[in-house]
Short mmCIF file of C-alpha atoms in Angstrom, two decimals:
data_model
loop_
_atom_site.label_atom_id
_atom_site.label_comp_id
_atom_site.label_asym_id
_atom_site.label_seq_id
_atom_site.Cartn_x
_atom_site.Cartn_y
_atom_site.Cartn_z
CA UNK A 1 -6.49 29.25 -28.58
CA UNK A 2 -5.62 25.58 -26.97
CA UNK A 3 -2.12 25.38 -25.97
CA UNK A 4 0.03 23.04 -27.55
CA UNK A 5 0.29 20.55 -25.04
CA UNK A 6 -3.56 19.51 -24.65
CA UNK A 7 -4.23 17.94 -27.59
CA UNK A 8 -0.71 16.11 -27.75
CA UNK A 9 -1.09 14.69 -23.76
CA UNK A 10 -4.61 13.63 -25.33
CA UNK A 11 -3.04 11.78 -27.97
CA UNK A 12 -0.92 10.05 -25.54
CA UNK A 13 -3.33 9.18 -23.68
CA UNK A 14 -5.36 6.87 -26.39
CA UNK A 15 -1.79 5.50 -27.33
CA UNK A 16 -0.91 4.28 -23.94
CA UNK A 17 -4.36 2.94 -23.36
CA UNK A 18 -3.68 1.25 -26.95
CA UNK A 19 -0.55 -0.17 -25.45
CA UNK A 20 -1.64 -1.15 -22.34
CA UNK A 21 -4.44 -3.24 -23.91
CA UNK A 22 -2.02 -4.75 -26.30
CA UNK A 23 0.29 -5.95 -23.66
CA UNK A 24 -2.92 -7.00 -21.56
CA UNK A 25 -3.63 -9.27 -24.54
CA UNK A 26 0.44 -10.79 -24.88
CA UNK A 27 0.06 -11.50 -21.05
CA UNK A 28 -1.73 -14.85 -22.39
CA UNK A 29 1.30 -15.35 -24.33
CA UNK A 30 4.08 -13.94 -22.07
CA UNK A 31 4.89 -13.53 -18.31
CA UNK A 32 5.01 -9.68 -16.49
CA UNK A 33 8.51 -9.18 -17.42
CA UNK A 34 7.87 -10.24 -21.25
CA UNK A 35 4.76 -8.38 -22.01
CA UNK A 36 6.52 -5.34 -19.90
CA UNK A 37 9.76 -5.72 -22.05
CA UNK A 38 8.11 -5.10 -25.84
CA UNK A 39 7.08 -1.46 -25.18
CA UNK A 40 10.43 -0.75 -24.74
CA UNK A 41 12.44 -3.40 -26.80
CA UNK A 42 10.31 -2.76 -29.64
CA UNK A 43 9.80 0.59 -29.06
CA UNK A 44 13.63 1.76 -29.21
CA UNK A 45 14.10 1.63 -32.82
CA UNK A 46 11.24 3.90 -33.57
CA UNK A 47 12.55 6.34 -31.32
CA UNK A 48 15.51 6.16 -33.26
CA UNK A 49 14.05 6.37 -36.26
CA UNK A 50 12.12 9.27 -35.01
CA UNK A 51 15.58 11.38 -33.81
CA UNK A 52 16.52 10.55 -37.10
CA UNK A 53 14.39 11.78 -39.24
CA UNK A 54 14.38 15.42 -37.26
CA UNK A 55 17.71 15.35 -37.42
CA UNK A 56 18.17 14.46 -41.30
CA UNK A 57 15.01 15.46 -42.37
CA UNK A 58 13.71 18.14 -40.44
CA UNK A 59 17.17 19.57 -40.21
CA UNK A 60 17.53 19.96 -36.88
CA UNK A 61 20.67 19.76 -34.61
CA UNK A 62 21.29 17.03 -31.70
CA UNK A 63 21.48 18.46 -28.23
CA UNK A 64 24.89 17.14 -26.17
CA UNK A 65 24.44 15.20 -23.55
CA UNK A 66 25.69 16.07 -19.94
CA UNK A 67 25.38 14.40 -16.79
CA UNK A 68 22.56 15.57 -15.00
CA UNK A 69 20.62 14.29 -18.14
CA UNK A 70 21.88 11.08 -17.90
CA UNK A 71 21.00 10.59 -14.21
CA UNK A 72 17.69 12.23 -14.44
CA UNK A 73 17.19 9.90 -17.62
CA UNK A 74 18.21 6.88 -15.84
CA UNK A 75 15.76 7.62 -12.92
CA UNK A 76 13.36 8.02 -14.81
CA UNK A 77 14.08 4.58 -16.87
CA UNK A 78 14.41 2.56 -14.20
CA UNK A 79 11.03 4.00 -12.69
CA UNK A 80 8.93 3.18 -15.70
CA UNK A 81 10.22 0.03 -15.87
CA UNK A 82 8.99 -1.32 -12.47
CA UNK A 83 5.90 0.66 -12.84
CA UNK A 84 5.14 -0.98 -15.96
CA UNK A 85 5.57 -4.31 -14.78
CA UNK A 86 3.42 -3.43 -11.53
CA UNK A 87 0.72 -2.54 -13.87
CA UNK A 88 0.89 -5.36 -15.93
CA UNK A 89 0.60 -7.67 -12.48
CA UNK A 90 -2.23 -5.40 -12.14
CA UNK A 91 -4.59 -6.93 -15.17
CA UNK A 92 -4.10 -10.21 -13.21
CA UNK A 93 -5.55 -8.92 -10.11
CA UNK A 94 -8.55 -7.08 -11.62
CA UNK A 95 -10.27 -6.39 -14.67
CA UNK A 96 -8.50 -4.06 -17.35
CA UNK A 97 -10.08 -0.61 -16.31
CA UNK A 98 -9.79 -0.94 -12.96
CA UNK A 99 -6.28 -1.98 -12.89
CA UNK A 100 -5.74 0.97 -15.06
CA UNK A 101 -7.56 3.01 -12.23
CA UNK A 102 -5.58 2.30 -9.82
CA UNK A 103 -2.62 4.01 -11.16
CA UNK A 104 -4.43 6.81 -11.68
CA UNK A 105 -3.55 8.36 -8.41
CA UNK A 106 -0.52 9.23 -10.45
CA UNK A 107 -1.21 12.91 -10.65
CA UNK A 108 -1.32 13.62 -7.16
CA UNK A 109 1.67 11.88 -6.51
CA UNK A 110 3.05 14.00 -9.87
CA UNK A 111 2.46 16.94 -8.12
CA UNK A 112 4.07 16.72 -4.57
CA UNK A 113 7.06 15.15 -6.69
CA UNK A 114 7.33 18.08 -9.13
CA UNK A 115 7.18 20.52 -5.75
CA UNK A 116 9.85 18.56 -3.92
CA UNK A 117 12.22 18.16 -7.28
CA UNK A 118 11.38 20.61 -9.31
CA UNK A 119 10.15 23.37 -7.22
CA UNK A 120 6.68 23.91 -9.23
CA UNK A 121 3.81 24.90 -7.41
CA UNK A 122 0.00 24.48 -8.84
CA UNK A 123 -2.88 27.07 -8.95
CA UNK A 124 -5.74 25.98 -6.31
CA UNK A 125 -8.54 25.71 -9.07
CA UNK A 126 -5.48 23.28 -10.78
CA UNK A 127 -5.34 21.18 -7.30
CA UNK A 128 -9.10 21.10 -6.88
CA UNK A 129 -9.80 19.68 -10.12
CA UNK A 130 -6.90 16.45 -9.52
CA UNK A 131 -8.35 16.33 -6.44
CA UNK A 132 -12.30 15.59 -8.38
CA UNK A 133 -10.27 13.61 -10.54
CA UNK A 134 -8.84 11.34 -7.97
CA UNK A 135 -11.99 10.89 -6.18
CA UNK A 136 -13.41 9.53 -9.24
CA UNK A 137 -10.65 7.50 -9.18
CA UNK A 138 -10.86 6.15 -5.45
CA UNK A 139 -14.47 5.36 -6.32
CA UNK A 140 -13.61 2.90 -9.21
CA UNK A 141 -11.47 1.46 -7.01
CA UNK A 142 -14.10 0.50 -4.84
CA UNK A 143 -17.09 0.31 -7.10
CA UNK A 144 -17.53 -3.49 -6.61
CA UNK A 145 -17.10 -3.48 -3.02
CA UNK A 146 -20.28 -3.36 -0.54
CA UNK A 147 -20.82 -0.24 0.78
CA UNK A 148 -19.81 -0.41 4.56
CA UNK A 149 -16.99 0.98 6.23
CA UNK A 150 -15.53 -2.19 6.67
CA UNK A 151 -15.31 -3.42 3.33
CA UNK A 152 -14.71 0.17 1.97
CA UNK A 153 -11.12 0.54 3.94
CA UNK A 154 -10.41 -3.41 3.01
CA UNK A 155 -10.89 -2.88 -0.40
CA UNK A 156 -8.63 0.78 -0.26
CA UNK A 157 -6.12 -0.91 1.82
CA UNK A 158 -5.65 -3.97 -0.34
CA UNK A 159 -2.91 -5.75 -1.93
CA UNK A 160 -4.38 -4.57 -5.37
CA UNK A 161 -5.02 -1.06 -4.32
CA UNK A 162 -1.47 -0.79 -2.77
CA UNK A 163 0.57 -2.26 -5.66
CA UNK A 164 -2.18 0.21 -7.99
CA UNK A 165 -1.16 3.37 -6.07
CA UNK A 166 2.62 2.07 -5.61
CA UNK A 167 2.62 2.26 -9.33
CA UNK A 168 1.27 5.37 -9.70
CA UNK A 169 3.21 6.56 -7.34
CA UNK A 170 6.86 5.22 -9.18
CA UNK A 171 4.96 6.52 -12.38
CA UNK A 172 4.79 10.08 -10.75
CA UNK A 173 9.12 9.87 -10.51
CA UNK A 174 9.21 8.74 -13.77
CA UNK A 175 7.60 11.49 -15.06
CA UNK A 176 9.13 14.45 -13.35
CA UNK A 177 12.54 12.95 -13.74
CA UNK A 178 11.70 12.40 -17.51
CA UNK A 179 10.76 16.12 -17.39
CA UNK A 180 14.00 17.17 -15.88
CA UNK A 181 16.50 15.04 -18.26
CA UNK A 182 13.96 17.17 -21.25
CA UNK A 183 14.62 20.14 -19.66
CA UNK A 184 18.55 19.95 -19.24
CA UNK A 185 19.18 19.27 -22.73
CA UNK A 186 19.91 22.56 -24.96
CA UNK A 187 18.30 21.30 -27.52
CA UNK A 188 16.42 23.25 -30.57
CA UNK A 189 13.03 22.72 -29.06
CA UNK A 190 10.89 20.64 -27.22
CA UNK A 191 9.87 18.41 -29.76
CA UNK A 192 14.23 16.99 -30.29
CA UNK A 193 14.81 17.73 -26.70
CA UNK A 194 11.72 15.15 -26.35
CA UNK A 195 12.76 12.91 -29.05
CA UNK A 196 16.30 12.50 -28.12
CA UNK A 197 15.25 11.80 -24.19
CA UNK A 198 13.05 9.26 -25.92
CA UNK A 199 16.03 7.49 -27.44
CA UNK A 200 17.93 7.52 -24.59
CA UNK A 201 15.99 6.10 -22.47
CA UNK A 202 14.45 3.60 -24.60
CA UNK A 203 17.75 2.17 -25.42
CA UNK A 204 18.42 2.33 -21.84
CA UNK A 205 15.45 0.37 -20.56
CA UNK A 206 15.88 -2.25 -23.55
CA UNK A 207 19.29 -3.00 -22.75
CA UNK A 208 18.74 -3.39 -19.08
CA UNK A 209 15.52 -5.54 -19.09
CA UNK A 210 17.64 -7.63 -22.11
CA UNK A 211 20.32 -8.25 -19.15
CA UNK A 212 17.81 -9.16 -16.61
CA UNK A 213 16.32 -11.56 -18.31
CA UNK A 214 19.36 -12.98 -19.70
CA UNK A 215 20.40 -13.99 -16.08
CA UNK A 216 16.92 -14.79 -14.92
CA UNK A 217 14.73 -16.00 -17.77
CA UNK A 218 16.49 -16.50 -21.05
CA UNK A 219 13.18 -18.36 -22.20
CA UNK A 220 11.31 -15.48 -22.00
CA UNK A 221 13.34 -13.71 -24.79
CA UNK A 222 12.06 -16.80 -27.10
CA UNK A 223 8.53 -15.90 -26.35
CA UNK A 224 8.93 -12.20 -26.96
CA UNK A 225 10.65 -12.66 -30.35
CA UNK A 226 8.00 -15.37 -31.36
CA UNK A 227 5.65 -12.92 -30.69
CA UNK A 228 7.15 -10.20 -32.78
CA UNK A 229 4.01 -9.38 -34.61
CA UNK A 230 1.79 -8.54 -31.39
CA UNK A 231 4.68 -6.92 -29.83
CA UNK A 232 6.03 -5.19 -32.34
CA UNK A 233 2.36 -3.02 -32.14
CA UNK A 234 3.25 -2.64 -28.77
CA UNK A 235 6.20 -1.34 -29.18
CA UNK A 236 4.60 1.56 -31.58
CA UNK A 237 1.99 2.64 -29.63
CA UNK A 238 3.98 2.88 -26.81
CA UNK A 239 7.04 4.58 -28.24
CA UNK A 240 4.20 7.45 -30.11
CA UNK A 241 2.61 7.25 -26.44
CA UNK A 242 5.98 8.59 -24.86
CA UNK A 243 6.66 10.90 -27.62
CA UNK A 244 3.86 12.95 -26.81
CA UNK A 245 4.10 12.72 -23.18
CA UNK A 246 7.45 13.54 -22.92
CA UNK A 247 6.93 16.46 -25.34
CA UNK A 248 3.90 17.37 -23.18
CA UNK A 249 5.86 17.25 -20.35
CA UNK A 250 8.66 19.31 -22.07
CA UNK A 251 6.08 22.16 -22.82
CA UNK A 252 4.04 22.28 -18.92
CA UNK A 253 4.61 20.98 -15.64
CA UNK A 254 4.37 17.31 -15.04
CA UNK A 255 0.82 17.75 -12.70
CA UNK A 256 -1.06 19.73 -15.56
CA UNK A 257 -0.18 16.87 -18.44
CA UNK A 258 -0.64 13.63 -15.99
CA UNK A 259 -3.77 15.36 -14.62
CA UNK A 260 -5.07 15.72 -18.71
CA UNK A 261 -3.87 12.32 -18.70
CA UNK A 262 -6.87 10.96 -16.87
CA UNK A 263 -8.81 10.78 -19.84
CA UNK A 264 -7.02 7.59 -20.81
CA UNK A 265 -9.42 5.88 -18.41
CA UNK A 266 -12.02 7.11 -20.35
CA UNK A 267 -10.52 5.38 -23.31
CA UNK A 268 -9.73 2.21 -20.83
CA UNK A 269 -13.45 2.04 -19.93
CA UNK A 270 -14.30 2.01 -23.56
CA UNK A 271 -11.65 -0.69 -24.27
CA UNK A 272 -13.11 -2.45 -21.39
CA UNK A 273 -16.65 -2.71 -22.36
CA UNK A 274 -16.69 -3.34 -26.02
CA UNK A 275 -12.63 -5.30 -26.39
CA UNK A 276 -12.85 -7.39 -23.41
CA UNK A 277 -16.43 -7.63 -22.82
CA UNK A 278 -15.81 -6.70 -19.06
CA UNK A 279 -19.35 -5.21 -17.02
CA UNK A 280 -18.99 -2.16 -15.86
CA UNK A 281 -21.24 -0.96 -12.83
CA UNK A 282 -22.60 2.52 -12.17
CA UNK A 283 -19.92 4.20 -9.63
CA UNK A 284 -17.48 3.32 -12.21
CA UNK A 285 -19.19 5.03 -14.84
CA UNK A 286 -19.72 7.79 -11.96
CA UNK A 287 -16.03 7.62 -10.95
CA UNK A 288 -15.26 7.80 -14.60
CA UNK A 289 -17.71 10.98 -14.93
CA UNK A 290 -15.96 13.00 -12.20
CA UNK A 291 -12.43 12.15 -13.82
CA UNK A 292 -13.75 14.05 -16.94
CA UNK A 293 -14.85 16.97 -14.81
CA UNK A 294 -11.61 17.06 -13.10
CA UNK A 295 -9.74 16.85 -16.87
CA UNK A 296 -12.47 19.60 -18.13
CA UNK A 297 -11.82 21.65 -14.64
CA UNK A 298 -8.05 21.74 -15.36
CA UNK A 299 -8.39 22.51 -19.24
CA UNK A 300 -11.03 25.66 -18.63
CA UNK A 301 -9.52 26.48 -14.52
#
């Protein structure tokens, strides 16, 4: 029988590739900061809508906060935040999938955080398959590069490619600190424990991007409010997205559900080729084959 957490990190997946296309499309309309603020602006009263109605309707109790929730929480807040807006600087710099790509390193990066923080350690067939996956990854990056050694480390050692694997890299704290501020709540189950993390953090991130902008771009906040309709979908998509994940995340370690999470590129190529009407050329498609054997490696290892 599939565990629990598969097919909700795979939901996830096609909801943060929904948002991340929908904030590709506001960044005509809005600058980085802007198009990064809506998942989480609009996103916060869904999650409290969603607490609320497990709470009132599904009859479950709140978990109390403490404080190594609310710095774990706030680590994790303030990493998503900056990761966000280095990926949306990303679809600037190159076309959607391959700025989504470059993140993608993420579950590496997941890993080595989760054993420094958290202590968890990975099976080998577990680390061979991220290992496919990130390969497939590495040769996206480069797919439109020619093939020399020259051009190959240029291309891996570029400003894109750093600020992709810097985000995937701040991703990867997000991720296992969002785990840990789950996992310190005692909280009915994962899916409140989740949901109330959610909220937090949410709320968190919306007030302090609100702040930010209030001291450095107060037009900005115009735009995004004009824009409510557009953003507003963000908001959803990305608030469901983080639901799952950080139930996913709640129910297996942070490298598993992150390395799963590499089918959102498969959903990014497909947004790519028939939304934006971006070419793709064949080591993409190959890079994009060996992600799926990594994901099918680490659903079957």
């Amino acid at each position: 029988m599939m565990e629990l957490w598969i097919p909700i990190t795979i939901a996830a997946a096609f909801l943060q590739n929904l948002r991340s296309a929908l904030q590709r499309h506001l960044r005509s309309s809005l600058g980085t900061r802007g198009a990064s603020f809506v998942r989480f602006g609009y996103g916060f009263p869904v999650a409290v809508l969603y607490v609320a109605a497990l709470h009132f309707v599904g009859g479950y109790f709140l978990p109390q906060m403490n404080w190594p929730f609310v710095g774990w929480a706030i680590l994790g807040g303030l990493a998503q935040i900056y990761a966000t807006i280095m990926l949306v600087y990303l679809f600037s710099l190159r076309n959607f999938a391959v700025g989504t790509a470059y993140s993608k390193t993420e579950p590496v990066q997941a890993a080595l955080f989760g054993l420094v923080l958290l202590g968890e350690r990975l099976q080998p067939g577990t680390v061979l398959a991220i290992i496919i996956g990130v390969i497939g990854v590495m040769l996206i990056s480069v797919a439109r590069t020619p093939l020399n050694a020259r051009s190959l480390l240029a291309a891996l050692f570029s400003r894109t490619a750093l600020i992709g694997i810097a985000s995937g890299g701040v991703f990867g704290i997000s991720a296992v600190a969002y785990r840990s501020a789950s996992l310190s709540l005692d909280g009915p189950n994962a899916v409140v424990q989740a949901a109330f993390t959610l909220a937090f953090v949410t709320g968190f991130q919306t007030l302090y991007m609100l702040v930010w902008m209030v001291f450095t771009d107060r037009a900005e906040i115009g735009k995004v409010i004009r824009s409510w309709r557009s953003s507003a979908l963000v908001g959803l998509a990305g608030v469901l997205g983080s639901a799952g994940w950080f139930t996913a995340m709640t129910l297996q370690q942070v490298a598993y559900v992150r390395a799963l999470g590499q089918i959102e590129l498969v959903f990014t190529f497909a947004a790519s080729v028939f939304l934006f009407k971006e070419r793709i050329n064949r080591l993409e498609v190959l890079g994009c084959l060996l992600i799926l054997t990594g994901i099918l490696g680490l659903i079957f290892v």
